[in-house]
mmCIF file of C-alpha atoms in Angstrom:
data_model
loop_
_atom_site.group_PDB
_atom_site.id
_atom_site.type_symbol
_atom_site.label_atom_id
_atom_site.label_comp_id
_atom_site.label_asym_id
_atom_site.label_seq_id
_atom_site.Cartn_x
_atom_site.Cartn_y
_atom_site.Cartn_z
ATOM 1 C CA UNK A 1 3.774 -5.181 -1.876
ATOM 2 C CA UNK A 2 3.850 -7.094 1.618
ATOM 3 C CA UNK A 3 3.493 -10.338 2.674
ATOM 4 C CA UNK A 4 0.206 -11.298 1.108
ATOM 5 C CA UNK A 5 -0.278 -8.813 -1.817
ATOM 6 C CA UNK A 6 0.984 -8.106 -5.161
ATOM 7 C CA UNK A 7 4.203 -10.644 -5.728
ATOM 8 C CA UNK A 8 4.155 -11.684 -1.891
ATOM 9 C CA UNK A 9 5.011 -14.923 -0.187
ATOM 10 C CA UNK A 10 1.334 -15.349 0.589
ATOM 11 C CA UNK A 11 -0.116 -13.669 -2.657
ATOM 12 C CA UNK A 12 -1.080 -15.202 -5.601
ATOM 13 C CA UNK A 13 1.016 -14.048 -7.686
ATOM 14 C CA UNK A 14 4.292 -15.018 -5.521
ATOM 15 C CA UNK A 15 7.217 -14.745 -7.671
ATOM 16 C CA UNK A 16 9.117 -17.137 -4.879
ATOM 17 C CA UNK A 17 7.934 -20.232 -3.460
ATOM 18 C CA UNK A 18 8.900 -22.081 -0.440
ATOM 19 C CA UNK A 19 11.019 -25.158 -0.331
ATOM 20 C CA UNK A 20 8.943 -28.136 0.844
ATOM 21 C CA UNK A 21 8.434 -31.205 0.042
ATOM 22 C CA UNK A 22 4.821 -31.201 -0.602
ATOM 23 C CA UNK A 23 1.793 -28.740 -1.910
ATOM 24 C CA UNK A 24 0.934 -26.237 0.269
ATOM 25 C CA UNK A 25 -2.744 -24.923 0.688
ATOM 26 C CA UNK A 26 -4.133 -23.044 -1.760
ATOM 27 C CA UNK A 27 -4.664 -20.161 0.484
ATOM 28 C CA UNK A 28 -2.384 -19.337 3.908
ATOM 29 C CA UNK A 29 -3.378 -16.425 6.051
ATOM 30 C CA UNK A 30 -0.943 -15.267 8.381
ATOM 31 C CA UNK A 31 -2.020 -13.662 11.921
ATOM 32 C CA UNK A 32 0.522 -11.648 14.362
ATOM 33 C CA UNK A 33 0.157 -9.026 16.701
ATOM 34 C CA UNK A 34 0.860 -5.389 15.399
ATOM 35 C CA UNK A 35 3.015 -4.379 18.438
ATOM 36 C CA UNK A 36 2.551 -0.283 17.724
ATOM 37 C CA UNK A 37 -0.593 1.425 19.470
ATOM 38 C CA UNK A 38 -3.396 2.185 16.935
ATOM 39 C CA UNK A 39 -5.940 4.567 16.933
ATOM 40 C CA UNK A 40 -9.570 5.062 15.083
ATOM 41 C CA UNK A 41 -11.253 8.545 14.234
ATOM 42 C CA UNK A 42 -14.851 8.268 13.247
ATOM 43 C CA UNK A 43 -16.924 11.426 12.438
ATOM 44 C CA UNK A 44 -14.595 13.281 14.304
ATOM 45 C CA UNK A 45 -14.402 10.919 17.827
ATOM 46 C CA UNK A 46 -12.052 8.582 18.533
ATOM 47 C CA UNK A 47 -13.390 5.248 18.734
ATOM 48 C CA UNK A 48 -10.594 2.914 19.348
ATOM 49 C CA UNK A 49 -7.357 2.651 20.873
ATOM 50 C CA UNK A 50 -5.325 -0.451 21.610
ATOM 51 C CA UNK A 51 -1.576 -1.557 21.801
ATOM 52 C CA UNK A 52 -3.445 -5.121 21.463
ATOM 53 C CA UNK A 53 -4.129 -4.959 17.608
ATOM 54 C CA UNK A 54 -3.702 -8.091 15.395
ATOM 55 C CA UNK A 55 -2.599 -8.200 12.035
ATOM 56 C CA UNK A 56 -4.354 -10.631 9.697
ATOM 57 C CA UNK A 57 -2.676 -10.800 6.572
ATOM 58 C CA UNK A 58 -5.226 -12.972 3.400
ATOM 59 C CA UNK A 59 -4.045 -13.764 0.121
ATOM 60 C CA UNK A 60 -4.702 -10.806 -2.184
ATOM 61 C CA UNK A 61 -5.701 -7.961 0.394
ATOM 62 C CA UNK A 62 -3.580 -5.814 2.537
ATOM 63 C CA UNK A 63 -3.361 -6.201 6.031
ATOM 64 C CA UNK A 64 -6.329 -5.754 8.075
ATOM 65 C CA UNK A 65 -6.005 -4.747 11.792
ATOM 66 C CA UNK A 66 -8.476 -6.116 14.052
ATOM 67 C CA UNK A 67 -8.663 -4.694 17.613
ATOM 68 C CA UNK A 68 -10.084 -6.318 20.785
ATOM 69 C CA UNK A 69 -13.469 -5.503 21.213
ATOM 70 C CA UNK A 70 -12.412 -4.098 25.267
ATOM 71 C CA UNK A 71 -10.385 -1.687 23.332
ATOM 72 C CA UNK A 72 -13.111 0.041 21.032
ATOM 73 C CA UNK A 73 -15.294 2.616 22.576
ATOM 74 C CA UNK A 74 -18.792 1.982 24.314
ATOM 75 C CA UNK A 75 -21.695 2.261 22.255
ATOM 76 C CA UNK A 76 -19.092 2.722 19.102
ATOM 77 C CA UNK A 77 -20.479 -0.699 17.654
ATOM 78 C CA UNK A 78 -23.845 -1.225 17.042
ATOM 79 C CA UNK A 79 -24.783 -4.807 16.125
ATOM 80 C CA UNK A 80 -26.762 -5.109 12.716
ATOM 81 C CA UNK A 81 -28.494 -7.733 10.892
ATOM 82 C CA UNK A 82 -26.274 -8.125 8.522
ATOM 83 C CA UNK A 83 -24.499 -11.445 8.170
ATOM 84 C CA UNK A 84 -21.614 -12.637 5.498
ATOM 85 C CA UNK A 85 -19.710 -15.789 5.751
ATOM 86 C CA UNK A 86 -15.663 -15.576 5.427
ATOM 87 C CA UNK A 87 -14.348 -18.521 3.216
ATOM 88 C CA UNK A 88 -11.525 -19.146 5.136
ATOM 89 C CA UNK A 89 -12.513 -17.733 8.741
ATOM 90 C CA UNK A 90 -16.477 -18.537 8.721
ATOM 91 C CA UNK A 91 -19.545 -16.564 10.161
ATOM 92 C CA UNK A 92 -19.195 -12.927 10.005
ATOM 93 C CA UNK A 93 -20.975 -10.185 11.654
ATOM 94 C CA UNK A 94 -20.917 -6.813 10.745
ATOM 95 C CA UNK A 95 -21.984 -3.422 12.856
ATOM 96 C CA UNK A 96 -22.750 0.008 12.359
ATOM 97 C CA UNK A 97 -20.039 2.496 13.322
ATOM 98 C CA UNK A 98 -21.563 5.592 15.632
ATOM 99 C CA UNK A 99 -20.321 8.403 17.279
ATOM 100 C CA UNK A 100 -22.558 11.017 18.746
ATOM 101 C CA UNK A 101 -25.072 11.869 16.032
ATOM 102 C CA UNK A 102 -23.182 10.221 13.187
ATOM 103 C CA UNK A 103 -23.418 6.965 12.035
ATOM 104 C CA UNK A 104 -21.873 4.223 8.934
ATOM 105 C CA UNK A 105 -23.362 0.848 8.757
ATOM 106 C CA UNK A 106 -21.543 -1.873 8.055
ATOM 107 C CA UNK A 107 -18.432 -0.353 8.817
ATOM 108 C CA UNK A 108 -16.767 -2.719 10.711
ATOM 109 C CA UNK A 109 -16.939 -6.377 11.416
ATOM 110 C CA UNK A 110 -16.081 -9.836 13.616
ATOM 111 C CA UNK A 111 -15.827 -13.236 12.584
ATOM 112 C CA UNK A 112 -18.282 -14.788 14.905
ATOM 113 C CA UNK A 113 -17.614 -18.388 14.368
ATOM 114 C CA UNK A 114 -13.653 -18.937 14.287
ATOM 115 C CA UNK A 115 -12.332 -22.110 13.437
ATOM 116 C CA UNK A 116 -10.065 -23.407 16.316
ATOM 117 C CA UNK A 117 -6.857 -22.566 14.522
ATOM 118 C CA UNK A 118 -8.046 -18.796 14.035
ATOM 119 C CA UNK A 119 -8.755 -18.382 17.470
ATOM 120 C CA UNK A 120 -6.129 -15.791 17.922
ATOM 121 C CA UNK A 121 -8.731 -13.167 15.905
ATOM 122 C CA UNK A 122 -11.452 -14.080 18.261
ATOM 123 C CA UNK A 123 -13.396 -11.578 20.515
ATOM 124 C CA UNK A 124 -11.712 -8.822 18.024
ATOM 125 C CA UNK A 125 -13.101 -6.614 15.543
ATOM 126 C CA UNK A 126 -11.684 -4.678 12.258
ATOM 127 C CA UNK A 127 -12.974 -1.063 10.950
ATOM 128 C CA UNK A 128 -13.452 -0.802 6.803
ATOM 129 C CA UNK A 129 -10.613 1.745 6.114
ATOM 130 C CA UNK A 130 -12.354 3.619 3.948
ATOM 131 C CA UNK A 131 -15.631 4.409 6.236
ATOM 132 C CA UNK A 132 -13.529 5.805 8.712
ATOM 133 C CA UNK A 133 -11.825 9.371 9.259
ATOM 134 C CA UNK A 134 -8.580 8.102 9.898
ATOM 135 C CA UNK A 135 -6.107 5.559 11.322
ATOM 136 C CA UNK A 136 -3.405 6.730 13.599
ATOM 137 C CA UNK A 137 -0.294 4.944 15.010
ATOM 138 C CA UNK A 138 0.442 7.309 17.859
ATOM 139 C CA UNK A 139 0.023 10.487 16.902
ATOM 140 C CA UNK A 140 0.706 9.995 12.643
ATOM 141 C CA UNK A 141 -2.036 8.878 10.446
ATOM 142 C CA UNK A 142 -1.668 5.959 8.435
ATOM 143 C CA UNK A 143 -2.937 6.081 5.006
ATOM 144 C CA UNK A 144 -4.303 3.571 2.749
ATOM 145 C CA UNK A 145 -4.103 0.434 4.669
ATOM 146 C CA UNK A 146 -2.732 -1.037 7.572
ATOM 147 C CA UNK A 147 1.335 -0.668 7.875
ATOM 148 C CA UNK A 148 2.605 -3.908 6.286
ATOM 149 C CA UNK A 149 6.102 -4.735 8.112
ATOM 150 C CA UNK A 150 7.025 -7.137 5.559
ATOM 151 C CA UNK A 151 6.966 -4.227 2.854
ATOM 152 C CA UNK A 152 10.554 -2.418 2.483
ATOM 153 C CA UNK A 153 11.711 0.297 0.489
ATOM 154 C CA UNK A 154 15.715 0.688 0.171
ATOM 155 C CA UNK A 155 17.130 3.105 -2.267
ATOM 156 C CA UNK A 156 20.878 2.865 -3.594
ATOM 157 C CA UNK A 157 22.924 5.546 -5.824
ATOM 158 C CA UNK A 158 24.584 4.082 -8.602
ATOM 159 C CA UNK A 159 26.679 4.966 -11.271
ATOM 160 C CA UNK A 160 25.365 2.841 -14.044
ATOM 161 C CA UNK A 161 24.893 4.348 -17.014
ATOM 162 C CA UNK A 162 21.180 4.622 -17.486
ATOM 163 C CA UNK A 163 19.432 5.847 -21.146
ATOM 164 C CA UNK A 164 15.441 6.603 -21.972
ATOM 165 C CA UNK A 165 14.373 6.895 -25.437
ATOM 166 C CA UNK A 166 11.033 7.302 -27.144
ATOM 167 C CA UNK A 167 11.835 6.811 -30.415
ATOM 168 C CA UNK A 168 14.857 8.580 -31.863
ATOM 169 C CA UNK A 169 14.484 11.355 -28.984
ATOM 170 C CA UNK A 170 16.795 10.802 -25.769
ATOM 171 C CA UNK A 171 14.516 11.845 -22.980
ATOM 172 C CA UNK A 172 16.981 11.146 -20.317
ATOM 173 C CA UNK A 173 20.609 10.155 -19.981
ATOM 174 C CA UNK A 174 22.390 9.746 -16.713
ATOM 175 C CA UNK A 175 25.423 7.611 -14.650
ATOM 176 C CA UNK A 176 23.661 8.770 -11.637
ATOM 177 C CA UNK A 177 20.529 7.439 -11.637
ATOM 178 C CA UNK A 178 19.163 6.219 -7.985
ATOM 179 C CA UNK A 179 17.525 2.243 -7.554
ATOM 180 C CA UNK A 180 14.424 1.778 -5.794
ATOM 181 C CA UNK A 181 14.123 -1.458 -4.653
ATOM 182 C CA UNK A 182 10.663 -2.321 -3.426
ATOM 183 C CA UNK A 183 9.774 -5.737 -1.800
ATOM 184 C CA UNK A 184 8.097 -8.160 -4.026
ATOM 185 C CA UNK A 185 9.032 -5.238 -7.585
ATOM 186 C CA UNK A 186 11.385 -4.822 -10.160
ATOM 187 C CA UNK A 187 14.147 -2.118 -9.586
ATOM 188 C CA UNK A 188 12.841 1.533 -10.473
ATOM 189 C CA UNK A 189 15.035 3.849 -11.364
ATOM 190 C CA UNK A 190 15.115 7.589 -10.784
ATOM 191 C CA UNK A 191 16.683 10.403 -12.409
ATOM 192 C CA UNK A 192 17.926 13.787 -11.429
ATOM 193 C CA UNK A 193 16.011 16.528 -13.865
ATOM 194 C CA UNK A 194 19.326 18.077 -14.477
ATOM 195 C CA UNK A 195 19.995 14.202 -16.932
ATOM 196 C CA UNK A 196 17.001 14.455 -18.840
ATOM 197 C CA UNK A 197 14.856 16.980 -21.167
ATOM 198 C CA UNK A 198 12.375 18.958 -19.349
ATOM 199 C CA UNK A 199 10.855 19.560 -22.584
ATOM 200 C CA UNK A 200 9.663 16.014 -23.549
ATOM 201 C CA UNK A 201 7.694 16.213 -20.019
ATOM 202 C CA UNK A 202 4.203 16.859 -20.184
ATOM 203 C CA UNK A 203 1.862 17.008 -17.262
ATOM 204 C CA UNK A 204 -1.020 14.677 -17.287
ATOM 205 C CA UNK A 205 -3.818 14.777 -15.778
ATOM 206 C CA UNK A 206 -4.587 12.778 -12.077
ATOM 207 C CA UNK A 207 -2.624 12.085 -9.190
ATOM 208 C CA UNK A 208 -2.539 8.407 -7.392
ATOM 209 C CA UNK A 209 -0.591 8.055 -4.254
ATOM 210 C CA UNK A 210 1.618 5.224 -2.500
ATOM 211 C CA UNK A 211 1.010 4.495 1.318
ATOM 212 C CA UNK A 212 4.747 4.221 1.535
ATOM 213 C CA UNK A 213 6.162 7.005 -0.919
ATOM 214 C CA UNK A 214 3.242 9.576 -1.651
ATOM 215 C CA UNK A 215 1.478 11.599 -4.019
ATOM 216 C CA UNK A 216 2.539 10.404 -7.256
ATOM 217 C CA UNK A 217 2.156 13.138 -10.679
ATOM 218 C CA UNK A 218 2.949 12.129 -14.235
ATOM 219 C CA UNK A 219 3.840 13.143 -17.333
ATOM 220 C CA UNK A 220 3.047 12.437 -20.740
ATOM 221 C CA UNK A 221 6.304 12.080 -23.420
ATOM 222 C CA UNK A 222 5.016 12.603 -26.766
ATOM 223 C CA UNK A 223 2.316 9.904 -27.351
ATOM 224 C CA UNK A 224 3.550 7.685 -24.690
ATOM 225 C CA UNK A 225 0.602 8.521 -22.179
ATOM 226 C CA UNK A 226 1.470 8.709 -18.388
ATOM 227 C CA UNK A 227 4.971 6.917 -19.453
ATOM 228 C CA UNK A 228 6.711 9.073 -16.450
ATOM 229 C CA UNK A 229 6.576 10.056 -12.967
ATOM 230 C CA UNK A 230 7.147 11.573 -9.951
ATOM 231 C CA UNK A 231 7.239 12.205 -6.317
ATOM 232 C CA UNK A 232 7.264 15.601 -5.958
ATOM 233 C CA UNK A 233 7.655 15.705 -2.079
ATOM 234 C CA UNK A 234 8.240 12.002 -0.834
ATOM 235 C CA UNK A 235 7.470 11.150 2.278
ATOM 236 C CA UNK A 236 10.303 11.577 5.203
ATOM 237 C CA UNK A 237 11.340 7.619 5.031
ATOM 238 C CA UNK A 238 12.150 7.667 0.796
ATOM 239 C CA UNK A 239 13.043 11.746 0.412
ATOM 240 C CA UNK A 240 15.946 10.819 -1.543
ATOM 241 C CA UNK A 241 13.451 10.507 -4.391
ATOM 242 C CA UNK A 242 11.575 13.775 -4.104
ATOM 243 C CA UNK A 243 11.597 15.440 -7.396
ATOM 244 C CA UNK A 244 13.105 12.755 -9.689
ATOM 245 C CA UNK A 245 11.903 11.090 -12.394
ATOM 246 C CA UNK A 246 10.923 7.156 -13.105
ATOM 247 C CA UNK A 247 9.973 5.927 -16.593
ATOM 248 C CA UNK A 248 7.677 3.098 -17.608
ATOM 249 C CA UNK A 249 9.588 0.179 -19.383
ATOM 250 C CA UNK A 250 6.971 -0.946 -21.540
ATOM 251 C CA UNK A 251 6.333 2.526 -23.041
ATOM 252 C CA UNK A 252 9.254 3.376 -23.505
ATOM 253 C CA UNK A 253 13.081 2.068 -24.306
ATOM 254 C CA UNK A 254 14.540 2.360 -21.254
ATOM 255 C CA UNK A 255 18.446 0.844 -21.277
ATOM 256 C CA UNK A 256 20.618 0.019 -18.363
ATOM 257 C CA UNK A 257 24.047 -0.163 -19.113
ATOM 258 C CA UNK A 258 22.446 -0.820 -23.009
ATOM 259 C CA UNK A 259 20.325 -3.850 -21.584
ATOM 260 C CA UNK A 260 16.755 -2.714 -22.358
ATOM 261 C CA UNK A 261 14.403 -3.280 -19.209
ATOM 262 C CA UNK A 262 10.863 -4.942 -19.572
ATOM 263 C CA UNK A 263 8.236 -4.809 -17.694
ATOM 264 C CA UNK A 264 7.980 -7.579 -15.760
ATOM 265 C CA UNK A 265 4.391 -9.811 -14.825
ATOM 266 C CA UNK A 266 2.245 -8.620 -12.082
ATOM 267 C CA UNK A 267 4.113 -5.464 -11.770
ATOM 268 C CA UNK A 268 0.799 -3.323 -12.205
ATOM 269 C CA UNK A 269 -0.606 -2.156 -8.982
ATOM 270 C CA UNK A 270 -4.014 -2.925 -8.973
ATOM 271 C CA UNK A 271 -6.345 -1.433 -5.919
ATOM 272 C CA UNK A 272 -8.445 -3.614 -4.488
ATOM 273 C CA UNK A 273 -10.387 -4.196 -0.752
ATOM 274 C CA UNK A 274 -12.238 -1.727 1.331
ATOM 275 C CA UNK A 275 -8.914 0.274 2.232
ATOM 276 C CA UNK A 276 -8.642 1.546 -0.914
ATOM 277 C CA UNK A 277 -9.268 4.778 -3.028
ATOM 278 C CA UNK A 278 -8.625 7.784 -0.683
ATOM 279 C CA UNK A 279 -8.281 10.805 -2.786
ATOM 280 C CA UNK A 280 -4.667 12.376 -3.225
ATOM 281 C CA UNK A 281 -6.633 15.322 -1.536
ATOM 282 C CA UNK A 282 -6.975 13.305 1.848
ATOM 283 C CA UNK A 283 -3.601 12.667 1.575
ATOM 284 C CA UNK A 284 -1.722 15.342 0.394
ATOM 285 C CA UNK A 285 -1.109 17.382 3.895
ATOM 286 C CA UNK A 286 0.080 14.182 5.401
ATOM 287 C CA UNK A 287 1.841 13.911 7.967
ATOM 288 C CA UNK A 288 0.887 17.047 9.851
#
């Protein structure tokens, strides 16, 4: 979750609302400047580099980084005659993406006729995530979108006394279960293997992965399918969670301090945009 996806501000399916007087519009996109160099590898080249990289965040998408057109490579762009038209933002052109021998087309794109109060995206263009190599801010590759600032991850110990049952089996009992807290989510909570029955856990099948946690495994508990998992090495920033295990509310009766949890609406993570679906393989070694 950020800003402008999942249970955002600017998403919409905000769980929070601002305090005005009146309606606000339907749709609000937000533009700021990234303030971190970013980089662009394309069929092994760089093509871009800029410390001049705006952030546009839309209603429903994750940020998108657009870059001044001075700071992308020459000959990296290759106009095409392909032409969309943004519904909040206008005209749209899009290019093809070379470098040397290789090429993508319509890989990247510029809105081309700006309305005056988007004029800070003007003269820039943004790179489709997924047609590219990789992303970079200095030197450590950024995967699955753009870095959202507005998204934060704090995790707190606690000694509340948690309980997981699928039916009359206890799968896991701990008072030392860790809280995820996860802008715009519920609480997750984690526990240490030592609190809960290895032998309920069953491997599935398929691996996602979180831009801001990592590779993400689960397990199967009985006939409750995918109703667990893990991180099995978190990335640096949430480590503390590395190896514990998370159950799904609505599969299973998960009790804190004997109040059942529920899932709550729009906590499904849906993907969705053009920087979406790298494979777990592509993002397993990160960050090197």
């Amino acid at each position: 979750m950020g800003l402008s996806w999942q249970q955002g501000p600017l998403a919409p399916g905000a769980i929070g609302r601002f305090l005005v007087p009146g309606p606000l519009p339907e749709r609000l996109l937000f533009a700021e400047p990234l303030r971190r160099r970013m980089r662009v590898k394309f069929a092994g080249a760089w093509i871009a580099d800029s410390e001049d990289v705006v952030l546009l965040h839309e209603p429903g998408r994750y940020p998108v980084a657009y870059f001044p057109l001075s700071d992308i490579f020459p000959d990296a762009l290759r106009a095409s005659e392909h032409t969309t038209t943004h519904r909040d933002l206008g005209p749209t052109a899009w290019y093809t993406v070379r470098a040397g021998a290789h090429s993508k087309p319509r890989a990247a794109w510029e809105h081309t006729g700006l309305p005056g109060y988007a004029g800070q995206l003007k003269g820039r263009a943004a790179f489709a995530w997924r047609a590219m190599d990789a992303f970079y801010e200095e030197d450590e590759r950024i995967v699955g979108h753009a870095a959202d600032a507005y998204h934060r991850i704090d995790i707190r110990q606690t000694s509340r006394h948690l309980v997981v049952r699928h039916g009359d089996q206890v799968v896991a009992d701990t008072t030392r279960p860790l809280a995820l807290y996860e802008s715009g989510f519920a609480p997750r909570w984690y526990v240490p293997r030592a609190d809960l029955d290895e032998a309920a856990l069953t491997p599935a099948e398929g691996q996602t992965f979180c831009p801001y946690k990592g590779v993400c495994s689960y397990y199967d508990i009985g006939d409750a399918a995918k109703a667990a998992w893990c991180y099995p090495d978190a990335y640096t920033e949430v480590r503390r969670i590395s190896g514990l295990i998370s159950f799904e509310p609505d599969q299973l009766d998960v009790r804190i301090d004997g109040a059942q949890l529920r899932l709550e609406p729009g906590q499904t993570v849906i993907p969705h945009g053009v920087d979406r679906d790298l494979s777990t393989d592509e993002i397993a070694p990160w960050p090197t």
